Structure formats: structure tokens, C-alpha cells
mmCIF file of C-alpha atoms in Angstrom:
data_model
loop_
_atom_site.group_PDB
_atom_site.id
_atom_site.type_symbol
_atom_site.label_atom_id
_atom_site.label_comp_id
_atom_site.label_asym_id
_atom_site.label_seq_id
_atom_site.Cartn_x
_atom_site.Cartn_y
_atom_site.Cartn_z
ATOM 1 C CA UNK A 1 41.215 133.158 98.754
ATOM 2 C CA UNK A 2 42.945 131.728 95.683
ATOM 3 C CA UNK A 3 42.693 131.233 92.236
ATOM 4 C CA UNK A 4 43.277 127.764 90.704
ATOM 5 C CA UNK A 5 42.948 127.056 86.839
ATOM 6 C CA UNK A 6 42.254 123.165 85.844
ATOM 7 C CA UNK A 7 42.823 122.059 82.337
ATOM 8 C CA UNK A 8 40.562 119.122 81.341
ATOM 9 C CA UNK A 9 42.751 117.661 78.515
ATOM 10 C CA UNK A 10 42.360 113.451 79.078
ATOM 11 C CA UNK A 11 38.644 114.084 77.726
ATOM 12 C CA UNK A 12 36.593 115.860 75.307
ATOM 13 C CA UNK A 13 34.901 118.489 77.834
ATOM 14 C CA UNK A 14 31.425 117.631 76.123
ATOM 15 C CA UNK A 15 31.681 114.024 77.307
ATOM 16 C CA UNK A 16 32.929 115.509 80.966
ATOM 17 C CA UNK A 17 30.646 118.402 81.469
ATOM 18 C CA UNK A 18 27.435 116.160 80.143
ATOM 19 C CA UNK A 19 24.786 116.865 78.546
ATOM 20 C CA UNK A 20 23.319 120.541 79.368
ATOM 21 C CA UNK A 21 26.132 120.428 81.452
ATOM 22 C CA UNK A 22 24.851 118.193 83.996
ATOM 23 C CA UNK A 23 28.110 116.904 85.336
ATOM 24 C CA UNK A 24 29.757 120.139 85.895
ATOM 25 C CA UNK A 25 26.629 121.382 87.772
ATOM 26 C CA UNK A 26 26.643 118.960 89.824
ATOM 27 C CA UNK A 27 30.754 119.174 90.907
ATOM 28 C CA UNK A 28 29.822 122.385 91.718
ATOM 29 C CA UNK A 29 26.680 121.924 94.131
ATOM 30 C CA UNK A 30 29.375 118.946 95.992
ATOM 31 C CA UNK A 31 31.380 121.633 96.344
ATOM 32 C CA UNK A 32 29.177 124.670 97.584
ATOM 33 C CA UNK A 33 32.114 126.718 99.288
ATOM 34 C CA UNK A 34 34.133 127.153 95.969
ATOM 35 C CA UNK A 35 33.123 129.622 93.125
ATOM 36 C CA UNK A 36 33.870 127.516 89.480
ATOM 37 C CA UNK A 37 33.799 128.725 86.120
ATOM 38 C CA UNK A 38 34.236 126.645 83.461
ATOM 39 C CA UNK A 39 34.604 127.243 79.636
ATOM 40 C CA UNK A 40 36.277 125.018 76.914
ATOM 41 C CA UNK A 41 39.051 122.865 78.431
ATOM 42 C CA UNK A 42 39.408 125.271 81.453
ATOM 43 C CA UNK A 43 38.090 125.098 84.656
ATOM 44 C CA UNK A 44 38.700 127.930 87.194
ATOM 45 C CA UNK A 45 38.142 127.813 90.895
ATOM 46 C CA UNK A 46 38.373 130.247 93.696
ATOM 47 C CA UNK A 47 38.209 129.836 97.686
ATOM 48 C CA UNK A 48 40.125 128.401 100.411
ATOM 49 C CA UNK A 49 44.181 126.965 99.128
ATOM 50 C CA UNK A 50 43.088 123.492 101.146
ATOM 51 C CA UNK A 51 39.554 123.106 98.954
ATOM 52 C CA UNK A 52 40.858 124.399 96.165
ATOM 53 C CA UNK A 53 43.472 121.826 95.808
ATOM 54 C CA UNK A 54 40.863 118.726 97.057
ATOM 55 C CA UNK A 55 38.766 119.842 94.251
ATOM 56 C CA UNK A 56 41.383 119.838 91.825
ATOM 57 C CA UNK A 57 42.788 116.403 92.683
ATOM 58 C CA UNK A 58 38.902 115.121 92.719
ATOM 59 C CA UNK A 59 38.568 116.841 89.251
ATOM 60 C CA UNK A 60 41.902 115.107 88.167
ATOM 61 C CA UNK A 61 40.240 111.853 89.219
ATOM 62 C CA UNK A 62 36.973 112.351 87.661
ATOM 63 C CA UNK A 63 38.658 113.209 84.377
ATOM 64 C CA UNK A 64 40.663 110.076 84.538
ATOM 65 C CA UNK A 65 37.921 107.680 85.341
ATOM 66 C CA UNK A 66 36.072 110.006 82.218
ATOM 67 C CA UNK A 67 39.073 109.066 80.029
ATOM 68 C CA UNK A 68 39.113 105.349 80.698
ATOM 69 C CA UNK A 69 36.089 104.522 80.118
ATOM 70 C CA UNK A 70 34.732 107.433 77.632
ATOM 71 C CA UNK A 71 32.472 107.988 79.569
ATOM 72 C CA UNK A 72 30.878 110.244 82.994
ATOM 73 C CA UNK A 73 27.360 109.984 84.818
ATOM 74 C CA UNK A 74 26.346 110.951 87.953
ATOM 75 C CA UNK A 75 26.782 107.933 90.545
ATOM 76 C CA UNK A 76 30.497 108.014 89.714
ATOM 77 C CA UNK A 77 30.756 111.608 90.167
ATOM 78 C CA UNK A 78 29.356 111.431 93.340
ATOM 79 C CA UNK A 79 31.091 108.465 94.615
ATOM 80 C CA UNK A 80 34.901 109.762 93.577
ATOM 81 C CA UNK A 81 33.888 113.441 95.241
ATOM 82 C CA UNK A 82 32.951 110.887 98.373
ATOM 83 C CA UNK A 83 36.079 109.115 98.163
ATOM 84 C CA UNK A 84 34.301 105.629 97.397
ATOM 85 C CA UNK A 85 35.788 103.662 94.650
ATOM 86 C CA UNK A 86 33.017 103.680 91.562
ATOM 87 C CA UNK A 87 30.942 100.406 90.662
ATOM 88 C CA UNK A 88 33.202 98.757 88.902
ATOM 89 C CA UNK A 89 32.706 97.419 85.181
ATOM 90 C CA UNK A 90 34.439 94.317 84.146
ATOM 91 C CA UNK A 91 36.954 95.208 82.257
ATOM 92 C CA UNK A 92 38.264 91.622 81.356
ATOM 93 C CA UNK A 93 39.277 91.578 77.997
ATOM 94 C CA UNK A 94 38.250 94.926 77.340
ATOM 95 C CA UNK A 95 40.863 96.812 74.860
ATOM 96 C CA UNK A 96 38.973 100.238 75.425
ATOM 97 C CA UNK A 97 36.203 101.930 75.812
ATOM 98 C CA UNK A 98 34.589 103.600 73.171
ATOM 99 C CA UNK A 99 31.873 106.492 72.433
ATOM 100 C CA UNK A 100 29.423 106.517 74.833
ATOM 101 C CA UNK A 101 31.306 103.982 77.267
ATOM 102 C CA UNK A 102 30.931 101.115 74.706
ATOM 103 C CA UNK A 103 33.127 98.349 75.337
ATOM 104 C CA UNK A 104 35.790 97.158 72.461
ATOM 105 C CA UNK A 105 36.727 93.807 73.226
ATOM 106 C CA UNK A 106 38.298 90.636 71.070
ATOM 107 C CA UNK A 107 34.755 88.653 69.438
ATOM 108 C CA UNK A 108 36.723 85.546 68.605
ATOM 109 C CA UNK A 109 39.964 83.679 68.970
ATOM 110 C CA UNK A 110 42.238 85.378 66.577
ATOM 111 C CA UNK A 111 41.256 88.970 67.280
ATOM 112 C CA UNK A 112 42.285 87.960 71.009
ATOM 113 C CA UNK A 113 45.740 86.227 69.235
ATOM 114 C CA UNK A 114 46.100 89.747 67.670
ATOM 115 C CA UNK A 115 45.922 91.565 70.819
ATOM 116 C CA UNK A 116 48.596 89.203 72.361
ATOM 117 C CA UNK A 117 50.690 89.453 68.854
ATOM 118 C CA UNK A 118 50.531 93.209 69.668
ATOM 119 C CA UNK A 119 51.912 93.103 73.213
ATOM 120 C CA UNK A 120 54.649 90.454 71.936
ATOM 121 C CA UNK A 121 55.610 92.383 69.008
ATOM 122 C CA UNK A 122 56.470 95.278 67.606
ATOM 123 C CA UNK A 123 55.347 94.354 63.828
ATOM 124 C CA UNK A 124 52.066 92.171 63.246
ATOM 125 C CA UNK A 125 50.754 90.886 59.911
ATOM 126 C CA UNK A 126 46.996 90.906 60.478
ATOM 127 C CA UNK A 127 45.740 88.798 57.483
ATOM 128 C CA UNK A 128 41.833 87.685 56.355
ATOM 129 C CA UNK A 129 38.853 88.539 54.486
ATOM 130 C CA UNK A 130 36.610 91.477 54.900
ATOM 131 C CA UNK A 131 34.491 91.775 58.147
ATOM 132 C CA UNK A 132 37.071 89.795 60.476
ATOM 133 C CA UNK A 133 37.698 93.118 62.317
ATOM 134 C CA UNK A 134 41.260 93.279 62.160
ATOM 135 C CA UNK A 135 41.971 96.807 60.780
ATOM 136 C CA UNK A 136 39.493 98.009 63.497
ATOM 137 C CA UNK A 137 41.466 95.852 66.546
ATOM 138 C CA UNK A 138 44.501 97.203 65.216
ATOM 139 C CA UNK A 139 42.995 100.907 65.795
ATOM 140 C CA UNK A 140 41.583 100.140 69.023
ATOM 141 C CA UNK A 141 44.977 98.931 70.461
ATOM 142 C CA UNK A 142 46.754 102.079 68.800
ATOM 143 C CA UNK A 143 44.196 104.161 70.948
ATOM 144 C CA UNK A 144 44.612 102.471 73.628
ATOM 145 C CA UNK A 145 48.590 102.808 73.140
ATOM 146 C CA UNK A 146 47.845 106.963 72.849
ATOM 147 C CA UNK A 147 45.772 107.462 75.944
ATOM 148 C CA UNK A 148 47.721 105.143 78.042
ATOM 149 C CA UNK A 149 50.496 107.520 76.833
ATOM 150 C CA UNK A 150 52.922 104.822 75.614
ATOM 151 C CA UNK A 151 53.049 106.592 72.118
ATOM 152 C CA UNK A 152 53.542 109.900 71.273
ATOM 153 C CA UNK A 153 51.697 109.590 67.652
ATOM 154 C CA UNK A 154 49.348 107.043 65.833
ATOM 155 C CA UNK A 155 50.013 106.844 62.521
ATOM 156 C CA UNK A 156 47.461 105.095 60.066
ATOM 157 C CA UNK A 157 48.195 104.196 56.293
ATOM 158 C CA UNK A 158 46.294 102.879 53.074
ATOM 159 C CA UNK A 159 47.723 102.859 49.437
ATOM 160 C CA UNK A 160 45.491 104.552 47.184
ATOM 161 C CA UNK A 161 45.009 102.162 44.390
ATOM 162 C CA UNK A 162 42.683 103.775 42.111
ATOM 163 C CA UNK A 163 39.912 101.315 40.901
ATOM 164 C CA UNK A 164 37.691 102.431 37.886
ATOM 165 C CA UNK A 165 38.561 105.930 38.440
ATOM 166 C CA UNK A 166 41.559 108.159 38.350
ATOM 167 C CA UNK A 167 42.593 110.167 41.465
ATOM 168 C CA UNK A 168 43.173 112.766 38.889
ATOM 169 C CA UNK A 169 39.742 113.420 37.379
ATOM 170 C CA UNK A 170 38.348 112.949 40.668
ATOM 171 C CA UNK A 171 36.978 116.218 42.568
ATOM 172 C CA UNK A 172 38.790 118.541 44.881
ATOM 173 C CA UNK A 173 42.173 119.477 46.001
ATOM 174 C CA UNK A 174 44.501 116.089 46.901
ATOM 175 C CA UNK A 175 43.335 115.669 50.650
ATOM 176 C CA UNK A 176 39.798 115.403 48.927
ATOM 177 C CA UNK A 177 41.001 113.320 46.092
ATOM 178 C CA UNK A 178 42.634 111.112 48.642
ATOM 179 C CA UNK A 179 39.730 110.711 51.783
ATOM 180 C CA UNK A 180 37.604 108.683 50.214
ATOM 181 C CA UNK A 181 40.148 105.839 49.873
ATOM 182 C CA UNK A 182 40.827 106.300 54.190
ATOM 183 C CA UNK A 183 37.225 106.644 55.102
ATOM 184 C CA UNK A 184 37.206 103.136 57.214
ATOM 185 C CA UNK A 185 39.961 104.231 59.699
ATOM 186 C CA UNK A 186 37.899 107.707 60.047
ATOM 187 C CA UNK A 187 35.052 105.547 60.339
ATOM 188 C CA UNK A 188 37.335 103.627 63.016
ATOM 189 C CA UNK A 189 38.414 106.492 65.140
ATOM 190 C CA UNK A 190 35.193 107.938 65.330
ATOM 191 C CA UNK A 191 33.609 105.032 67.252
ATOM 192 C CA UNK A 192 36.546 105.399 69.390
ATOM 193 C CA UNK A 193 36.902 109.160 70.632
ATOM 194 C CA UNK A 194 34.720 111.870 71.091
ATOM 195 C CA UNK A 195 34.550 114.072 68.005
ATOM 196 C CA UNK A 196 36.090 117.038 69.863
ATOM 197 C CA UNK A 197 39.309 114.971 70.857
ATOM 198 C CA UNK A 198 39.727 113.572 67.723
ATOM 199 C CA UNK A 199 40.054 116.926 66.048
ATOM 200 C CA UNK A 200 42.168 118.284 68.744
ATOM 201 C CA UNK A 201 44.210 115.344 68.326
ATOM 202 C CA UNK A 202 44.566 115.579 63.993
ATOM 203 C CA UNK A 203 44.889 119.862 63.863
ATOM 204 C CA UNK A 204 48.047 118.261 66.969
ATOM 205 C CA UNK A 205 49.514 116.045 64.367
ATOM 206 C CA UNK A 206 49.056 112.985 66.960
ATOM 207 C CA UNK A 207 46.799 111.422 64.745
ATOM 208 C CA UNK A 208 48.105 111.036 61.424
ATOM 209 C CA UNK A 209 46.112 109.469 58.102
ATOM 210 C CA UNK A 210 47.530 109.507 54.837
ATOM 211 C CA UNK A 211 48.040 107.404 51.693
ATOM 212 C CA UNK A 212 51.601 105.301 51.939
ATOM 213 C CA UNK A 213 53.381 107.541 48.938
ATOM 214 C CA UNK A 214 53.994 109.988 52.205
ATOM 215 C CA UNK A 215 55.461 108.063 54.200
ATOM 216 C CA UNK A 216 58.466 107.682 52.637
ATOM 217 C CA UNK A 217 61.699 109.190 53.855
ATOM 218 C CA UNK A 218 60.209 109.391 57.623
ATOM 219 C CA UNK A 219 61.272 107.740 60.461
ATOM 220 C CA UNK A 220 58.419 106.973 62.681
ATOM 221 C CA UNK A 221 59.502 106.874 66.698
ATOM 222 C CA UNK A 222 57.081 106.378 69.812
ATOM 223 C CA UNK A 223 54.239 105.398 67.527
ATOM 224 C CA UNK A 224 52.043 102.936 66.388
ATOM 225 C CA UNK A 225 51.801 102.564 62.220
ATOM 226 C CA UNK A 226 49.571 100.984 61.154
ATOM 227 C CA UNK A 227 49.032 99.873 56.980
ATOM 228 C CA UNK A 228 45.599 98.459 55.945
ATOM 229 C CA UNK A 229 44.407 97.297 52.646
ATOM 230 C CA UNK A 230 48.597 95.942 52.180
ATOM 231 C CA UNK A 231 47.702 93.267 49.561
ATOM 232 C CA UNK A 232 47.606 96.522 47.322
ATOM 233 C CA UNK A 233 51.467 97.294 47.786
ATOM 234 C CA UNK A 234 54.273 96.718 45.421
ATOM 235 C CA UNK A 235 57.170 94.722 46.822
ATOM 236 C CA UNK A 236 58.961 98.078 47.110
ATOM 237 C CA UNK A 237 56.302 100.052 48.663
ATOM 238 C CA UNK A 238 55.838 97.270 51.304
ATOM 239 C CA UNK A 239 60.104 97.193 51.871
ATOM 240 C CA UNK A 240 59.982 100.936 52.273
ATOM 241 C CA UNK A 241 57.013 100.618 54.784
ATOM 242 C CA UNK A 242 58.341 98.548 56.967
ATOM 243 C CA UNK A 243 61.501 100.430 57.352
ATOM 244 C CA UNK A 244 59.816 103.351 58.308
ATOM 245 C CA UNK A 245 59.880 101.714 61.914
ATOM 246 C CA UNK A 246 61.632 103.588 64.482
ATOM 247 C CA UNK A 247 62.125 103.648 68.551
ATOM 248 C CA UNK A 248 59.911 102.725 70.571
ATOM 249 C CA UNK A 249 57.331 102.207 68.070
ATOM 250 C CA UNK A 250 54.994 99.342 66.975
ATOM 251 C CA UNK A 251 53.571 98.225 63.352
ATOM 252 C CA UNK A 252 50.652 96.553 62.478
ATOM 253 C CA UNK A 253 49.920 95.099 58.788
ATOM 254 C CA UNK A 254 46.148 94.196 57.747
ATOM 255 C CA UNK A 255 45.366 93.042 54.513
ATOM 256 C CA UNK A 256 43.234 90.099 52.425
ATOM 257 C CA UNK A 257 44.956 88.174 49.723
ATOM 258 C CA UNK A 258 42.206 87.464 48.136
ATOM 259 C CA UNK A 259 41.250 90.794 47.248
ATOM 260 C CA UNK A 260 44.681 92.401 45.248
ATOM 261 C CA UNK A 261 43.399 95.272 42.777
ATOM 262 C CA UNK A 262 47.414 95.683 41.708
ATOM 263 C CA UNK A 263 47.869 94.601 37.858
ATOM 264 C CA UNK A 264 48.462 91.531 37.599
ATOM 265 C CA UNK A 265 51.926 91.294 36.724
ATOM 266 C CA UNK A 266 52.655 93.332 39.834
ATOM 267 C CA UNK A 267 53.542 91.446 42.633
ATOM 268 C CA UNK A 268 51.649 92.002 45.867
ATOM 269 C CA UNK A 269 54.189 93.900 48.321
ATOM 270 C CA UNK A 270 52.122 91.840 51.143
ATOM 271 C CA UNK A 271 52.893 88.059 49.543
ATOM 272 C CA UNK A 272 56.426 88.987 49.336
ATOM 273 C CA UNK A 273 57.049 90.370 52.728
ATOM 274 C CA UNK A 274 55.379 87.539 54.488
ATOM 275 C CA UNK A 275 57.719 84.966 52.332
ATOM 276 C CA UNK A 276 60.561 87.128 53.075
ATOM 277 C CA UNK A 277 60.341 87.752 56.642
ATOM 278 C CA UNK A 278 58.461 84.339 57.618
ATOM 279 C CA UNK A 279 61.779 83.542 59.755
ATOM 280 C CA UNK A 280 62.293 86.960 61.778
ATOM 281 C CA UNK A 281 61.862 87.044 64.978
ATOM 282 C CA UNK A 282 59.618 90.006 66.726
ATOM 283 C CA UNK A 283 57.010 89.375 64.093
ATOM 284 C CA UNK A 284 53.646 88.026 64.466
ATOM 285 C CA UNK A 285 51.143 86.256 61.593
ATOM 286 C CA UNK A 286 47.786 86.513 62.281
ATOM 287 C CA UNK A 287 45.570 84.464 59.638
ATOM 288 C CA UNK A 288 41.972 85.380 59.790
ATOM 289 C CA UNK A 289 39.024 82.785 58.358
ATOM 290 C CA UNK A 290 35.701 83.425 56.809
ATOM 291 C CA UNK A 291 34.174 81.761 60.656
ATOM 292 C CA UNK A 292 35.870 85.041 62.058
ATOM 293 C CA UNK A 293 33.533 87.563 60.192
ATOM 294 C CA UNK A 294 31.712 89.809 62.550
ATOM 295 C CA UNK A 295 29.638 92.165 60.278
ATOM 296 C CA UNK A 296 26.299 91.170 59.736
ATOM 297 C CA UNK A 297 25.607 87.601 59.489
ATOM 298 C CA UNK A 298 24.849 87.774 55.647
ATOM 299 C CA UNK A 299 28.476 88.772 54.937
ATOM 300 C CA UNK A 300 29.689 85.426 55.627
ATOM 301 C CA UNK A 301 27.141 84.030 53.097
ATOM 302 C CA UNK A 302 27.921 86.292 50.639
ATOM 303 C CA UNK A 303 31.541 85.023 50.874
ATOM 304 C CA UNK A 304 30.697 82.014 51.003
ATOM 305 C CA UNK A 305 28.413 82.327 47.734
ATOM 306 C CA UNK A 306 31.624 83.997 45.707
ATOM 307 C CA UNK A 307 34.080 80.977 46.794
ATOM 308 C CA UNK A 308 31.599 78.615 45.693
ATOM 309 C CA UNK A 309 31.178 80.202 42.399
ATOM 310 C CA UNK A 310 34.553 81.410 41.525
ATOM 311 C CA UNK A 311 35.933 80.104 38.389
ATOM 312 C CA UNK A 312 39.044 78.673 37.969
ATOM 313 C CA UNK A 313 42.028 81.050 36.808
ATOM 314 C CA UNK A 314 45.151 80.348 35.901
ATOM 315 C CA UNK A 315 48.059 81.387 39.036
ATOM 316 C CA UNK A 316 49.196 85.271 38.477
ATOM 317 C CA UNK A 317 51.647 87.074 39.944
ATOM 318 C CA UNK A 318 49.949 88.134 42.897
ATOM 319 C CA UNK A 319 48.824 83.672 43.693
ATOM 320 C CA UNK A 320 51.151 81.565 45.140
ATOM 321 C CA UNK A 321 52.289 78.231 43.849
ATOM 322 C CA UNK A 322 50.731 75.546 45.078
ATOM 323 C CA UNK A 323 53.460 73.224 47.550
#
């Protein structure tokens, strides 16, 4: 008799065990010759060497087919322990999976462009109004990037451009000061990966959020950056952004031009990179429209309502000329 110890780390163990620990139960009654004990991330189990190791490799296989698609019931349980190949899900199009097995795929034409720009490229401009999707299609690839293990660390950025209040008579210490203004890509990662993994994976340091002032003097290798909200850089911020880029790594840029909140005889970092680098090569545009809005059908009215109404202004800083 042997010992063997199993770590379950491609998963949160909630999502493998199951609920009430269904899933685990029921490994253990397809294997009735093997004592298993499992706790937290660690699953031991004790009989013969020869079924011992077939129920670690079945384990392994079960926690990848958990990992891929977020999610673990009982038919495919059965049918890995049996050696038959699960029902398989058509996964056409599908960037991952997300909680509770939910499928994140492209919902027009340019999110799909932006998936393409992100296999092409190592930096993408992602550019459009709000509800478009293309801070959260950025995430989802940057996931996707982590758990295929093609990154070591996702890295995810917003300047904090205070508007109508100052971070410093705000509440808190400056990680409270500072989360309200990177709520979304929470918001983002949370529809992506079980709570449990998405902790592990900020207390690791794999995930990374924080405003773009801390960014700088880093060199960023085997990740994916990504920088939403960029319309509210400076020219310099955006410069010393982009240089951040290191090995191996990939960059993603989301932003809206219509909606700068800089003064307005700053210069919007975003405006001047895309005129600057418009002839580069490794870069990818991606220009959103208000037809590509996939919130709730009365955000492309309300858009719609604004442009009709806005009143004319004279060009700022932040507008470009007109050719």
C-alpha cells in the first residue's frame, strides 16, 4: 500500500469538489478500492502503486477538463474515469469559459477583429464608446493567456483621474482611495474565475491591478498589460506605458475619445500615441461604433440621444483637426 498526495491547483477546489461535495464523492465510489481524503487543494490517496497512479492521472484529467471549461458535473466525471471522451461543447469561437461554464465569445465583428489583433500583435489599441465590450475581451484573452500558461502575470491598469472629488479627501488608506476607480476589471475577473482562484492568484502577485502612476520604472516580461480608460493619459504617461513592454509579453489599449475627463489644455496621451505610432508595425487599431454596444439595448439610445443633442464646441486640445 502507498501513499499518493494530488494537488488540485488548475481549479478552485469548490468548483471541482461540487456542491456538498458531490464530485469528490462520487470519484471516490468509481474508485471503491482506494481510501481518499481530501481537504483544500490536497487530495490524498492510499492503496495499490498501479490504482493509485490511474487515479491520479484520471484526477489530473478531470481537473483539466474542470479548468477549461470552469466547470465539473457528473456525466463528465463519469465518462473521463471510463475512459470515454466527454460530450463535447462547441467551442468555436469560444475565448473561455467563464463562472459556472458560461461561454465568452466575440458578439460582433470587431470584438472577433480584436481577438485576431491579439494573436497578430503584441500591442492593440482597442478604441469605442462605452458598452462595446472591449476592456472585457481584452480580460478574457489575458485569462485565457494565464491558464493556457503562455504568461506568467496579467497585469491590468487604469489612470485615476479624479472627477468631482479628490483622491485625497476620499476615505481609507490608498488601496481604498484607489479601488473604486478599478472596480470594472474586478467586476471583469470575477465573471471569469472562481472567487477562490482569483484570490489565490492576487495574494500570488499573478494578477496585478493598479492605477498607471505604479507602473513606472517596471519592466513587464511574460505578461499581458493591459490599460483601460487611456483617453485619460497625458502624452507622457501614455509614452511611459507603452515602454513598460517587455519579453514575451503582450499589450492591449482600450479607451473612448469621446469621453476625456483630462483638462482641457492637456493633451490626451491616447490621441497622441495613435498619431505617433499609426505607421509601426506589430500594432493593431481596433475602432469600435455605437452598432457594437452590447449592454442593454437602451444604452445605444441613450448614446444616440447625447450625439443628437450635443452642442457645438469649439476644437480643444484633446479634438482633432478636422482633414
Amino acid at each position: 500500500m502507498i501513499e499518493r498526495i494530488i494537488i488540485i491547483d488548475g481549479i478552485d477546489p469548490q468548483t471541482f469538489y461540487g456542491p456538498n461535495n458531490a464530485n469528490i464523492s462520487l470519484i471516490r465510489n468509481l474508485f471503491p478500492k482506494l481510501r481518499v481524503a481530501a481537504r483544500g487543494n490536497v487530495i490524498k490517496v492510499i492503496g495499490e502503486d498501479s490504482e493509485t497512479s490511474e487515479f491520479e492521472r484520471k484526477v489530473k484529467e478531470i481537473e483539466a477538463y474542470a479548468s477549461k471549461y470552469n466547470s465539473l458535473n457528473e456525466d463528465a466525471i463519469i465518462d473521463i474515469v471510463r475512459g470515454d471522451a466527454p460530450a463535447r461543447k462547441d467551442t468555436s469561437g469560444v475565448i473561455i469559459y467563464g463562472q459556472s461554464g458560461r461561454p465568452i465569445s466575440p458578439r460582433n465583428a470587431n470584438q472577433a477583429r480584436m481577438v485576431k489583433s491579439f494573436d497578430e500583435n503584441d500591442l492593440t489599441f482597442a478604441l469605442g464608446p462605452a458598452g462595446t465590450g472591449k476592456t472585457y475581451i481584452a480580460i478574457a484573452l489575458a485569462v485565457r493567456a494565464l491558464k493556457n500558461k503562455e504568461i506568467r502575470r496579467l497585469i491590468l491598469s487604469r489612470p485615476a483621474v479624479e472627477a468631482g472629488e479628490k483622491l485625497g479627501f476620499l476615505p481609507g488608506d490608498m488601496k481604498e482611495k484607489i479601488d473604486p476607480y478599478l472596480q470594472p476589471l474586478y467586476d471583469a475577473l470575477e465573471d471569469m474565475l472562481p472567487p477562490l482562484k482569483l484570490k489565490e492568484y492576487m495574494d500570488a502577485g499573478t494578477i496585478q491591478i493598479a492605477p498607471l502612476a505604479f507602473m513606472r520604472g517596471r519592466t513587464l516580461n511574460d505578461a499581458v498589460i493591459i490599460l483601460d480608460e487611456a483617453q485619460n493619459t497625458t502624452t507622457q504617461q501614455m509614452k511611459m506605458f507603452l515602454t513598460r513592454l517587455g519579453m514575451s509579453s503582450k499589450m492591449v489599449v482600450t479607451g473612448d475619445v469621446t469621453q476625456i475627463d483630462l483638462p482641457r489644455s492637456t493633451r490626451s496621451g491616447l490621441l497622441s500615441a495613435l498619431r505617433i505610432l499609426k505607421n509601426v508595425k506589430g500594432i493593431g487599431v481596433i475602432e469600435y461604433e455605437k452598432k457594437d454596444i452590447v449592454r442593454h439595448p437602451l444604452v445605444q439610445r441613450i448614446v444616440d440621444a447625447y450625439e443628437r443633442t450635443k452642442e457645438e464646441e469649439e476644437p480643444t486640445e484633446n479634438q482633432e483637426p478636422n482633414d
